[in-house]
Amino acid sequence: MPRPAPMTFGVFIAPFHANDDSPTLSLRHDLALIELADRLGFDEAWVGEHHSTGVERIADPFMALAAAAVRTSRIRLGTGVVSLPYHHPLLVADRTVLLDHLSMGRAMLGVGPGALISDADMMGIAPVTQRARMNEALDVIIKLLDGETVTASTDWFELREAQLAFLPLSPAGVPIAVASTTSPSGVTTAGRHGVGVLSLSAGFIGGKKDMRAQWDIAEQAAKEAGTTISRDGWRMVVRVHLAEDREQAVRDVERGRAEERENYFKPVLGLENDYTLADEIADDSSIIGTPADAIAAIERMLDTTGGFGGFMIMTHDWASREKSLTSLELFARYVMPHFQGTLTAAQRSARVVTEKRPSYKPLAQAAISKAYSDSGRELPAGTNIQSLR
C-alpha cells in the first residue's frame, strides 16, 4: 500500500509529571527534551495547555514554545493543543503568527476543545459547549491566518472587521491540526476544514480506538464540506520507551506507569479500567521494547490504519530521565531511518558489494601482486587478500 514518505517524527509533550516533582525543574526538562529532539533530527515538538491537576503543567504552550525556539534551530514547534474555548480567537491567531516569526517560520497550530473538565469548570465554561465553540473559533482563526478581514458574532466572542497586523512567514501559512480523542468531533472538524489530525486515541490509556474508522469520518466530512484532507497530515500519538532488550524496557517503565495510573489517571481523571502494560504492548497502544519492536509496531499501525504521515512520541515519566533520553536516542538512530528511507542506499550498497565479493578477490589478488612486482619484492606466501588497502 502506498504510504506518505518520508514519515515525520516528533515528541508530544502534554506534559505528564508527578506532582511531587519540582515544577521549575520539570519545565526545564521539557525544554531540554525539545533541544535533544532537535539535535537528534526529530521533525516536530508539540506542547499542550492545561490549567489544573498539577500534573499536566504547561498553562501556555505559546510561551513554552517561544522559549524552545531560542534553544533550537530546525524542529517545528506546535501547540499540542491550545484549547480554543478558553481564548478569544483573534488572540490565538495573533500569538500563532508571533510564534511563527520568533521561530523563523517553524510554528504549527494544534487545536482542541479542552481535555480537562476541571479546567473548563474553573472558567465557568459548560463542557457541553466546548466542541461547538472550538469549531466557531477555528472557523475565524483560519480566515485570519489567511489574511482575511473577519466580522463575526457568537454567544461568547465578537469580531468587528478584525484582521492580523502581520501574517505567517510562509505563503502556505501555518500548518494546522485538530486533536482527536474519544468523540468523532475532532476528525469531523479536521475534515471540514481540510487540516491535519493529532490522533491521541492511538495511544489511549485503556485501549486505542478504531483508527481506520476515525479517518473514514474525516474523509466523509471533507467530502461533505467540499475540502480535501491528506493522510500526510495525520499523526499518531503513542507512548514509547526503548531499550537494548525488551525485558529491560519493561522493567524500566512498569513502576512509573503503575504510579501514574494509581496517583493520576484513576483518582484525578477517573480512569476505571484495569488495562495492563502487557495489554497495551499487545495492541500497540504503548510501544515498549527494542527499536526492532518499535519498527514492527509502527508497520502494523500503517497496515491497520491504511497509512498516516506522522508518528509522535507521547512523552512520560514512566522511566528515569536518563533512560527516557536514551530511549529517544535509540528511536532516532534505529527507528526513524527505517521509515524515512535514509538507510536504503547504505543497505543497497552493502548488499551489492556482498553479492559481488567473490568476483573481487582475483582482481584484488592481481592488483596486490602487481604492486609487489613493481616494487621489486615478492608477495609473501599465504597472504590473505581482502582488499586493496
GROMACS .gro file of C-alpha atoms in nm:
model
  389
    1MET     CA    1   0.000   0.000   0.000
    2PRO     CA    2   0.139   0.345  -0.086
    3ARG     CA    3   0.236   0.545   0.219
    4PRO     CA    4   0.339   0.907   0.272
    5ALA     CA    5   0.718   0.932   0.253
    6PRO     CA    6   0.921   1.022   0.434
    7MET     CA    7   0.726   0.985   0.756
    8THR     CA    8   0.762   1.271   1.005
    9PHE     CA    9   0.851   1.209   1.369
   10GLY     CA   10   0.810   1.421   1.678
   11VAL     CA   11   0.757   1.446   2.050
   12PHE     CA   12   0.422   1.530   2.206
   13ILE     CA   13   0.467   1.693   2.548
   14ALA     CA   14   0.135   1.715   2.734
   15PRO     CA   15   0.334   1.707   2.970
   16PHE     CA   16   0.289   1.440   3.237
   17HIS     CA   17   0.494   1.497   3.553
   18ALA     CA   18   0.440   1.360   3.902
   19ASN     CA   19   0.307   1.629   4.136
   20ASP     CA   20   0.586   1.566   4.385
   21ASP     CA   21   0.844   1.671   4.123
   22SER     CA   22   0.972   2.031   4.111
   23PRO     CA   23   0.762   2.227   3.858
   24THR     CA   24   1.057   2.454   3.785
   25LEU     CA   25   1.289   2.166   3.701
   26SER     CA   26   1.024   1.969   3.514
   27LEU     CA   27   0.962   2.266   3.283
   28ARG     CA   28   1.336   2.296   3.219
   29HIS     CA   29   1.347   1.924   3.146
   30ASP     CA   30   1.067   1.967   2.890
   31LEU     CA   31   1.267   2.236   2.713
   32ALA     CA   32   1.582   2.026   2.728
   33LEU     CA   33   1.392   1.736   2.573
   34ILE     CA   34   1.289   1.957   2.279
   35GLU     CA   35   1.653   2.062   2.240
   36LEU     CA   36   1.759   1.697   2.229
   37ALA     CA   37   1.486   1.612   1.980
   38ASP     CA   38   1.611   1.896   1.760
   39ARG     CA   39   1.968   1.763   1.770
   40LEU     CA   40   1.854   1.406   1.704
   41GLY     CA   41   1.667   1.505   1.389
   42PHE     CA   42   1.305   1.485   1.504
   43ASP     CA   43   1.077   1.695   1.284
   44GLU     CA   44   0.825   1.829   1.536
   45ALA     CA   45   0.761   1.910   1.901
   46TRP     CA   46   0.407   1.968   2.032
   47VAL     CA   47   0.330   2.121   2.373
   48GLY     CA   48  -0.007   2.114   2.546
   49GLU     CA   49  -0.222   2.352   2.750
   50HIS     CA   50  -0.371   2.260   3.088
   51HIS     CA   51  -0.473   2.460   3.395
   52SER     CA   52  -0.547   2.205   3.667
   53THR     CA   53  -0.444   1.869   3.822
   54GLY     CA   54  -0.084   1.972   3.894
   55VAL     CA   55   0.044   1.702   3.657
   56GLU     CA   56   0.000   1.849   3.308
   57ARG     CA   57   0.177   2.168   3.396
   58ILE     CA   58   0.213   2.398   3.094
   59ALA     CA   59  -0.054   2.667   3.104
   60ASP     CA   60   0.053   2.848   2.786
   61PRO     CA   61   0.211   2.645   2.504
   62PHE     CA   62   0.297   2.962   2.313
   63MET     CA   63   0.525   3.078   2.593
   64ALA     CA   64   0.690   2.738   2.625
   65LEU     CA   65   0.742   2.710   2.250
   66ALA     CA   66   0.886   3.063   2.228
   67ALA     CA   67   1.143   2.956   2.487
   68ALA     CA   68   1.209   2.640   2.286
   69ALA     CA   69   1.253   2.845   1.967
   70VAL     CA   70   1.552   3.020   2.121
   71ARG     CA   71   1.713   2.687   2.210
   72THR     CA   72   1.657   2.508   1.877
   73SER     CA   73   1.729   2.564   1.510
   74ARG     CA   74   1.525   2.336   1.287
   75ILE     CA   75   1.250   2.144   1.470
   76ARG     CA   76   0.895   2.266   1.404
   77LEU     CA   77   0.703   2.384   1.712
   78GLY     CA   78   0.332   2.321   1.762
   79THR     CA   79   0.066   2.389   2.022
   80GLY     CA   80  -0.047   2.042   2.118
   81VAL     CA   81  -0.304   2.172   2.177
   82VAL     CA   82  -0.438   2.517   2.253
   83SER     CA   83  -0.790   2.486   2.395
   84LEU     CA   84  -0.989   2.724   2.176
   85PRO     CA   85  -1.294   2.776   2.404
   86TYR     CA   86  -1.060   2.932   2.664
   87HIS     CA   87  -0.940   3.213   2.434
   88HIS     CA   88  -1.065   3.485   2.203
   89PRO     CA   89  -0.982   3.357   1.852
   90LEU     CA   90  -0.812   3.681   1.746
   91LEU     CA   91  -0.560   3.636   2.027
   92VAL     CA   92  -0.492   3.276   1.924
   93ALA     CA   93  -0.429   3.382   1.564
   94ASP     CA   94  -0.209   3.672   1.678
   95ARG     CA   95   0.002   3.452   1.906
   96THR     CA   96   0.038   3.188   1.637
   97VAL     CA   97   0.183   3.440   1.394
   98LEU     CA   98   0.408   3.584   1.664
   99LEU     CA   99   0.545   3.236   1.739
  100ASP     CA  100   0.593   3.178   1.367
  101HIS     CA  101   0.810   3.488   1.334
  102LEU     CA  102   1.002   3.426   1.657
  103SER     CA  103   1.082   3.073   1.538
  104MET     CA  104   1.161   3.180   1.179
  105GLY     CA  105   0.867   3.002   1.024
  106ARG     CA  106   0.856   2.687   1.240
  107ALA     CA  107   0.516   2.735   1.409
  108MET     CA  108   0.231   2.486   1.392
  109LEU     CA  109  -0.115   2.531   1.541
  110GLY     CA  110  -0.278   2.234   1.711
  111VAL     CA  111  -0.626   2.298   1.848
  112GLY     CA  112  -0.884   2.120   2.059
  113PRO     CA  113  -1.191   2.185   2.275
  114GLY     CA  114  -1.006   2.136   2.606
  115ALA     CA  115  -0.931   1.795   2.753
  116LEU     CA  116  -0.984   1.853   3.127
  117ILE     CA  117  -1.332   1.928   3.254
  118SER     CA  118  -1.167   2.071   3.565
  119ASP     CA  119  -1.011   2.346   3.350
  120ALA     CA  120  -1.343   2.444   3.199
  121ASP     CA  121  -1.519   2.428   3.535
  122MET     CA  122  -1.281   2.685   3.687
  123MET     CA  123  -1.360   2.921   3.399
  124GLY     CA  124  -1.735   2.867   3.419
  125ILE     CA  125  -1.747   2.701   3.077
  126ALA     CA  126  -2.008   2.428   3.032
  127PRO     CA  127  -1.834   2.120   2.884
  128VAL     CA  128  -2.128   2.058   2.653
  129THR     CA  129  -2.046   2.385   2.472
  130GLN     CA  130  -1.677   2.325   2.420
  131ARG     CA  131  -1.675   2.137   2.090
  132ALA     CA  132  -1.913   2.380   1.924
  133ARG     CA  133  -1.703   2.671   2.048
  134MET     CA  134  -1.388   2.510   1.915
  135ASN     CA  135  -1.545   2.493   1.570
  136GLU     CA  136  -1.666   2.853   1.585
  137ALA     CA  137  -1.322   2.974   1.687
  138LEU     CA  138  -1.135   2.768   1.428
  139ASP     CA  139  -1.360   2.898   1.151
  140VAL     CA  140  -1.241   3.253   1.209
  141ILE     CA  141  -0.881   3.169   1.304
  142ILE     CA  142  -0.825   3.006   0.965
  143LYS     CA  143  -0.964   3.313   0.790
  144LEU     CA  144  -0.749   3.548   0.997
  145LEU     CA  145  -0.434   3.347   0.927
  146ASP     CA  146  -0.519   3.361   0.557
  147GLY     CA  147  -0.520   3.742   0.576
  148GLU     CA  148  -0.896   3.793   0.562
  149THR     CA  149  -1.088   4.066   0.742
  150VAL     CA  150  -1.344   3.899   0.965
  151THR     CA  151  -1.667   4.016   1.120
  152ALA     CA  152  -1.839   3.755   1.335
  153SER     CA  153  -2.062   3.735   1.638
  154THR     CA  154  -2.132   3.435   1.863
  155ASP     CA  155  -2.262   3.396   2.216
  156TRP     CA  156  -1.904   3.408   2.352
  157PHE     CA  157  -1.690   3.624   2.119
  158GLU     CA  158  -1.727   3.905   1.868
  159LEU     CA  159  -1.505   4.026   1.584
  160ARG     CA  160  -1.553   4.365   1.415
  161GLU     CA  161  -1.361   4.393   1.090
  162ALA     CA  162  -1.079   4.207   1.260
  163GLN     CA  163  -0.751   4.145   1.082
  164LEU     CA  164  -0.399   4.049   1.177
  165ALA     CA  165  -0.125   4.310   1.181
  166PHE     CA  166   0.110   4.067   1.007
  167LEU     CA  167   0.086   3.719   0.858
  168PRO     CA  168   0.277   3.391   0.879
  169LEU     CA  169   0.620   3.385   0.715
  170SER     CA  170   0.539   3.115   0.462
  171PRO     CA  171   0.286   3.189   0.186
  172ALA     CA  172   0.149   2.841   0.259
  173GLY     CA  173   0.063   2.959   0.611
  174VAL     CA  174   0.096   2.775   0.941
  175PRO     CA  175   0.017   2.401   0.945
  176ILE     CA  176  -0.299   2.333   1.150
  177ALA     CA  177  -0.407   2.009   1.318
  178VAL     CA  178  -0.706   1.915   1.535
  179ALA     CA  179  -0.678   1.682   1.834
  180SER     CA  180  -0.886   1.365   1.812
  181THR     CA  181  -0.962   1.155   2.119
  182THR     CA  182  -1.289   0.983   2.210
  183SER     CA  183  -1.564   1.153   2.011
  184PRO     CA  184  -1.584   1.196   1.631
  185SER     CA  185  -1.574   1.575   1.676
  186GLY     CA  186  -1.200   1.616   1.616
  187VAL     CA  187  -1.178   1.422   1.291
  188THR     CA  188  -1.503   1.579   1.169
  189THR     CA  189  -1.365   1.928   1.228
  190ALA     CA  190  -1.037   1.838   1.059
  191GLY     CA  191  -1.218   1.704   0.756
  192ARG     CA  192  -1.448   2.003   0.729
  193HIS     CA  193  -1.151   2.242   0.726
  194GLY     CA  194  -0.910   2.021   0.535
  195VAL     CA  195  -0.645   2.029   0.811
  196GLY     CA  196  -0.435   1.770   0.994
  197VAL     CA  197  -0.529   1.532   1.275
  198LEU     CA  198  -0.345   1.459   1.600
  199SER     CA  199  -0.478   1.115   1.696
  200LEU     CA  200  -0.421   1.090   2.070
  201SER     CA  201  -0.666   0.799   2.072
  202ALA     CA  202  -0.398   0.586   1.903
  203GLY     CA  203  -0.223   0.562   2.240
  204PHE     CA  204  -0.507   0.595   2.487
  205ILE     CA  205  -0.462   0.465   2.839
  206GLY     CA  206  -0.705   0.177   2.839
  207GLY     CA  207  -0.705   0.081   2.473
  208LYS     CA  208  -0.695   0.262   2.142
  209LYS     CA  209  -0.987   0.329   1.910
  210ASP     CA  210  -1.056   0.205   1.557
  211MET     CA  211  -0.826   0.447   1.377
  212ARG     CA  212  -0.928   0.348   1.025
  213ALA     CA  213  -1.292   0.424   1.114
  214GLN     CA  214  -1.191   0.764   1.250
  215TRP     CA  215  -1.015   0.850   0.926
  216ASP     CA  216  -1.323   0.744   0.731
  217ILE     CA  217  -1.520   1.001   0.931
  218ALA     CA  218  -1.264   1.271   0.844
  219GLU     CA  219  -1.281   1.187   0.474
  220GLN     CA  220  -1.660   1.190   0.476
  221ALA     CA  221  -1.664   1.529   0.649
  222ALA     CA  222  -1.419   1.665   0.393
  223LYS     CA  223  -1.632   1.535   0.108
  224GLU     CA  224  -1.946   1.696   0.251
  225ALA     CA  225  -1.765   2.028   0.302
  226GLY     CA  226  -1.602   2.025  -0.041
  227THR     CA  227  -1.249   2.021   0.104
  228THR     CA  228  -0.965   1.772   0.082
  229ILE     CA  229  -0.777   1.603   0.363
  230SER     CA  230  -0.444   1.424   0.335
  231ARG     CA  231  -0.302   1.132   0.527
  232ASP     CA  232   0.029   1.320   0.521
  233GLY     CA  233  -0.116   1.542   0.794
  234TRP     CA  234  -0.245   1.251   1.006
  235ARG     CA  235  -0.027   1.195   1.313
  236MET     CA  236  -0.043   0.905   1.558
  237VAL     CA  237   0.043   0.995   1.921
  238VAL     CA  238   0.170   0.696   2.123
  239ARG     CA  239   0.382   0.635   2.434
  240VAL     CA  240   0.718   0.478   2.352
  241HIS     CA  241   1.008   0.351   2.561
  242LEU     CA  242   1.300   0.163   2.408
  243ALA     CA  243   1.598  -0.020   2.549
  244GLU     CA  244   1.854  -0.260   2.408
  245ASP     CA  245   1.644  -0.559   2.511
  246ARG     CA  246   1.270  -0.596   2.560
  247GLU     CA  247   1.279  -0.719   2.918
  248GLN     CA  248   1.489  -0.421   3.024
  249ALA     CA  249   1.247  -0.180   2.857
  250VAL     CA  250   0.956  -0.329   3.051
  251ARG     CA  251   1.148  -0.316   3.379
  252ASP     CA  252   1.234   0.049   3.309
  253VAL     CA  253   0.870   0.161   3.291
  254GLU     CA  254   0.650  -0.075   3.489
  255ARG     CA  255   0.679   0.103   3.825
  256GLY     CA  256   0.643   0.455   3.682
  257ARG     CA  257   0.344   0.352   3.474
  258ALA     CA  258   0.175   0.194   3.777
  259GLU     CA  259   0.236   0.504   3.988
  260GLU     CA  260   0.097   0.732   3.717
  261ARG     CA  261  -0.221   0.526   3.692
  262GLU     CA  262  -0.271   0.499   4.068
  263ASN     CA  263  -0.183   0.861   4.151
  264TYR     CA  264  -0.325   1.046   3.849
  265PHE     CA  265  -0.532   0.865   3.592
  266LYS     CA  266  -0.754   0.679   3.838
  267PRO     CA  267  -0.813   0.927   4.125
  268VAL     CA  268  -0.782   1.255   3.935
  269LEU     CA  269  -0.910   1.174   3.586
  270GLY     CA  270  -1.143   0.891   3.684
  271LEU     CA  271  -0.991   0.606   3.481
  272GLU     CA  272  -1.187   0.293   3.569
  273ASN     CA  273  -1.031   0.014   3.363
  274ASP     CA  274  -0.754  -0.224   3.469
  275TYR     CA  275  -0.578  -0.237   3.134
  276THR     CA  276  -0.231  -0.382   3.195
  277LEU     CA  277   0.103  -0.287   3.045
  278ALA     CA  278   0.103  -0.622   2.868
  279ASP     CA  279  -0.237  -0.534   2.718
  280GLU     CA  280  -0.104  -0.202   2.592
  281ILE     CA  281   0.202  -0.361   2.438
  282ALA     CA  282  -0.012  -0.632   2.274
  283ASP     CA  283  -0.236  -0.385   2.092
  284ASP     CA  284   0.038  -0.126   2.022
  285SER     CA  285  -0.127   0.148   2.227
  286SER     CA  286   0.211   0.166   2.404
  287ILE     CA  287   0.535   0.062   2.239
  288ILE     CA  288   0.774  -0.078   2.500
  289GLY     CA  289   1.069  -0.283   2.380
  290THR     CA  290   1.359  -0.264   2.138
  291PRO     CA  291   1.399  -0.049   1.826
  292ALA     CA  292   1.304  -0.357   1.623
  293ASP     CA  293   0.984  -0.388   1.827
  294ALA     CA  294   0.904  -0.023   1.754
  295ILE     CA  295   0.957  -0.070   1.381
  296ALA     CA  296   0.729  -0.373   1.379
  297ALA     CA  297   0.459  -0.190   1.580
  298ILE     CA  298   0.458   0.113   1.351
  299GLU     CA  299   0.444  -0.115   1.048
  300ARG     CA  300   0.137  -0.282   1.198
  301MET     CA  301  -0.021   0.059   1.261
  302LEU     CA  302   0.039   0.156   0.899
  303ASP     CA  303  -0.138  -0.161   0.789
  304THR     CA  304  -0.435  -0.130   1.026
  305THR     CA  305  -0.493   0.241   0.965
  306GLY     CA  306  -0.434   0.242   0.592
  307GLY     CA  307  -0.139   0.478   0.627
  308PHE     CA  308  -0.053   0.803   0.805
  309GLY     CA  309   0.208   1.074   0.771
  310GLY     CA  310   0.346   1.131   1.120
  311PHE     CA  311   0.431   0.946   1.438
  312MET     CA  312   0.458   1.142   1.764
  313ILE     CA  313   0.604   1.004   2.086
  314MET     CA  314   0.385   1.094   2.383
  315THR     CA  315   0.645   1.180   2.646
  316HIS     CA  316   0.606   1.050   3.001
  317ASP     CA  317   0.795   0.995   3.324
  318TRP     CA  318   0.748   0.619   3.335
  319ALA     CA  319   1.125   0.561   3.326
  320SER     CA  320   1.408   0.759   3.481
  321ARG     CA  321   1.509   1.074   3.298
  322GLU     CA  322   1.839   0.920   3.187
  323LYS     CA  323   1.670   0.612   3.044
  324SER     CA  324   1.399   0.821   2.877
  325LEU     CA  325   1.659   1.027   2.692
  326THR     CA  326   1.843   0.710   2.591
  327SER     CA  327   1.513   0.575   2.456
  328LEU     CA  328   1.468   0.888   2.245
  329GLU     CA  329   1.817   0.846   2.101
  330LEU     CA  330   1.758   0.478   2.020
  331PHE     CA  331   1.439   0.576   1.840
  332ALA     CA  332   1.621   0.841   1.634
  333ARG     CA  333   1.913   0.612   1.549
  334TYR     CA  334   1.728   0.297   1.451
  335VAL     CA  335   1.354   0.357   1.404
  336MET     CA  336   1.327   0.690   1.221
  337PRO     CA  337   1.574   0.597   0.942
  338HIS     CA  338   1.374   0.283   0.865
  339PHE     CA  339   1.067   0.490   0.772
  340GLN     CA  340   1.248   0.791   0.627
  341GLY     CA  341   1.441   0.595   0.366
  342THR     CA  342   1.780   0.721   0.481
  343LEU     CA  343   1.924   0.370   0.516
  344THR     CA  344   1.818   0.247   0.173
  345ALA     CA  345   2.129   0.347  -0.018
  346ALA     CA  346   2.371   0.220   0.250
  347GLN     CA  347   2.195  -0.115   0.277
  348ARG     CA  348   2.177  -0.149  -0.101
  349SER     CA  349   2.548  -0.073  -0.128
  350ALA     CA  350   2.636  -0.338   0.132
  351ARG     CA  351   2.414  -0.593  -0.044
  352VAL     CA  352   2.565  -0.527  -0.387
  353VAL     CA  353   2.923  -0.550  -0.256
  354THR     CA  354   2.841  -0.872  -0.071
  355GLU     CA  355   2.698  -1.026  -0.388
  356LYS     CA  356   2.999  -0.922  -0.595
  357ARG     CA  357   3.260  -1.010  -0.336
  358PRO     CA  358   3.358  -1.348  -0.491
  359SER     CA  359   3.447  -1.175  -0.819
  360TYR     CA  360   3.654  -0.909  -0.642
  361LYS     CA  361   3.907  -1.148  -0.485
  362PRO     CA  362   4.102  -1.235  -0.806
  363LEU     CA  363   4.103  -0.867  -0.903
  364ALA     CA  364   4.247  -0.773  -0.564
  365GLN     CA  365   4.499  -1.060  -0.590
  366ALA     CA  366   4.621  -0.935  -0.926
  367ALA     CA  367   4.647  -0.575  -0.807
  368ILE     CA  368   4.842  -0.665  -0.492
  369SER     CA  369   5.072  -0.898  -0.682
  370LYS     CA  370   5.147  -0.627  -0.936
  371ALA     CA  371   5.220  -0.378  -0.658
  372TYR     CA  372   5.478  -0.618  -0.511
  373SER     CA  373   5.625  -0.688  -0.855
  374ASP     CA  374   5.653  -0.316  -0.936
  375SER     CA  375   5.841  -0.263  -0.609
  376GLY     CA  376   6.083  -0.546  -0.683
  377ARG     CA  377   5.953  -0.759  -0.395
  378GLU     CA  378   5.780  -1.095  -0.383
  379LEU     CA  379   5.434  -1.145  -0.239
  380PRO     CA  380   5.472  -1.341   0.088
  381ALA     CA  381   5.334  -1.691   0.067
  382GLY     CA  382   4.990  -1.736   0.226
  383THR     CA  383   4.899  -1.364   0.213
  384ASN     CA  384   4.524  -1.324   0.267
  385ILE     CA  385   4.397  -1.080   0.004
  386GLN     CA  386   4.091  -0.896   0.144
  387SER     CA  387   4.111  -0.553  -0.012
  388LEU     CA  388   4.337  -0.311  -0.196
  389ARG     CA  389   4.434  -0.133   0.122
   0.00000   0.00000   0.00000
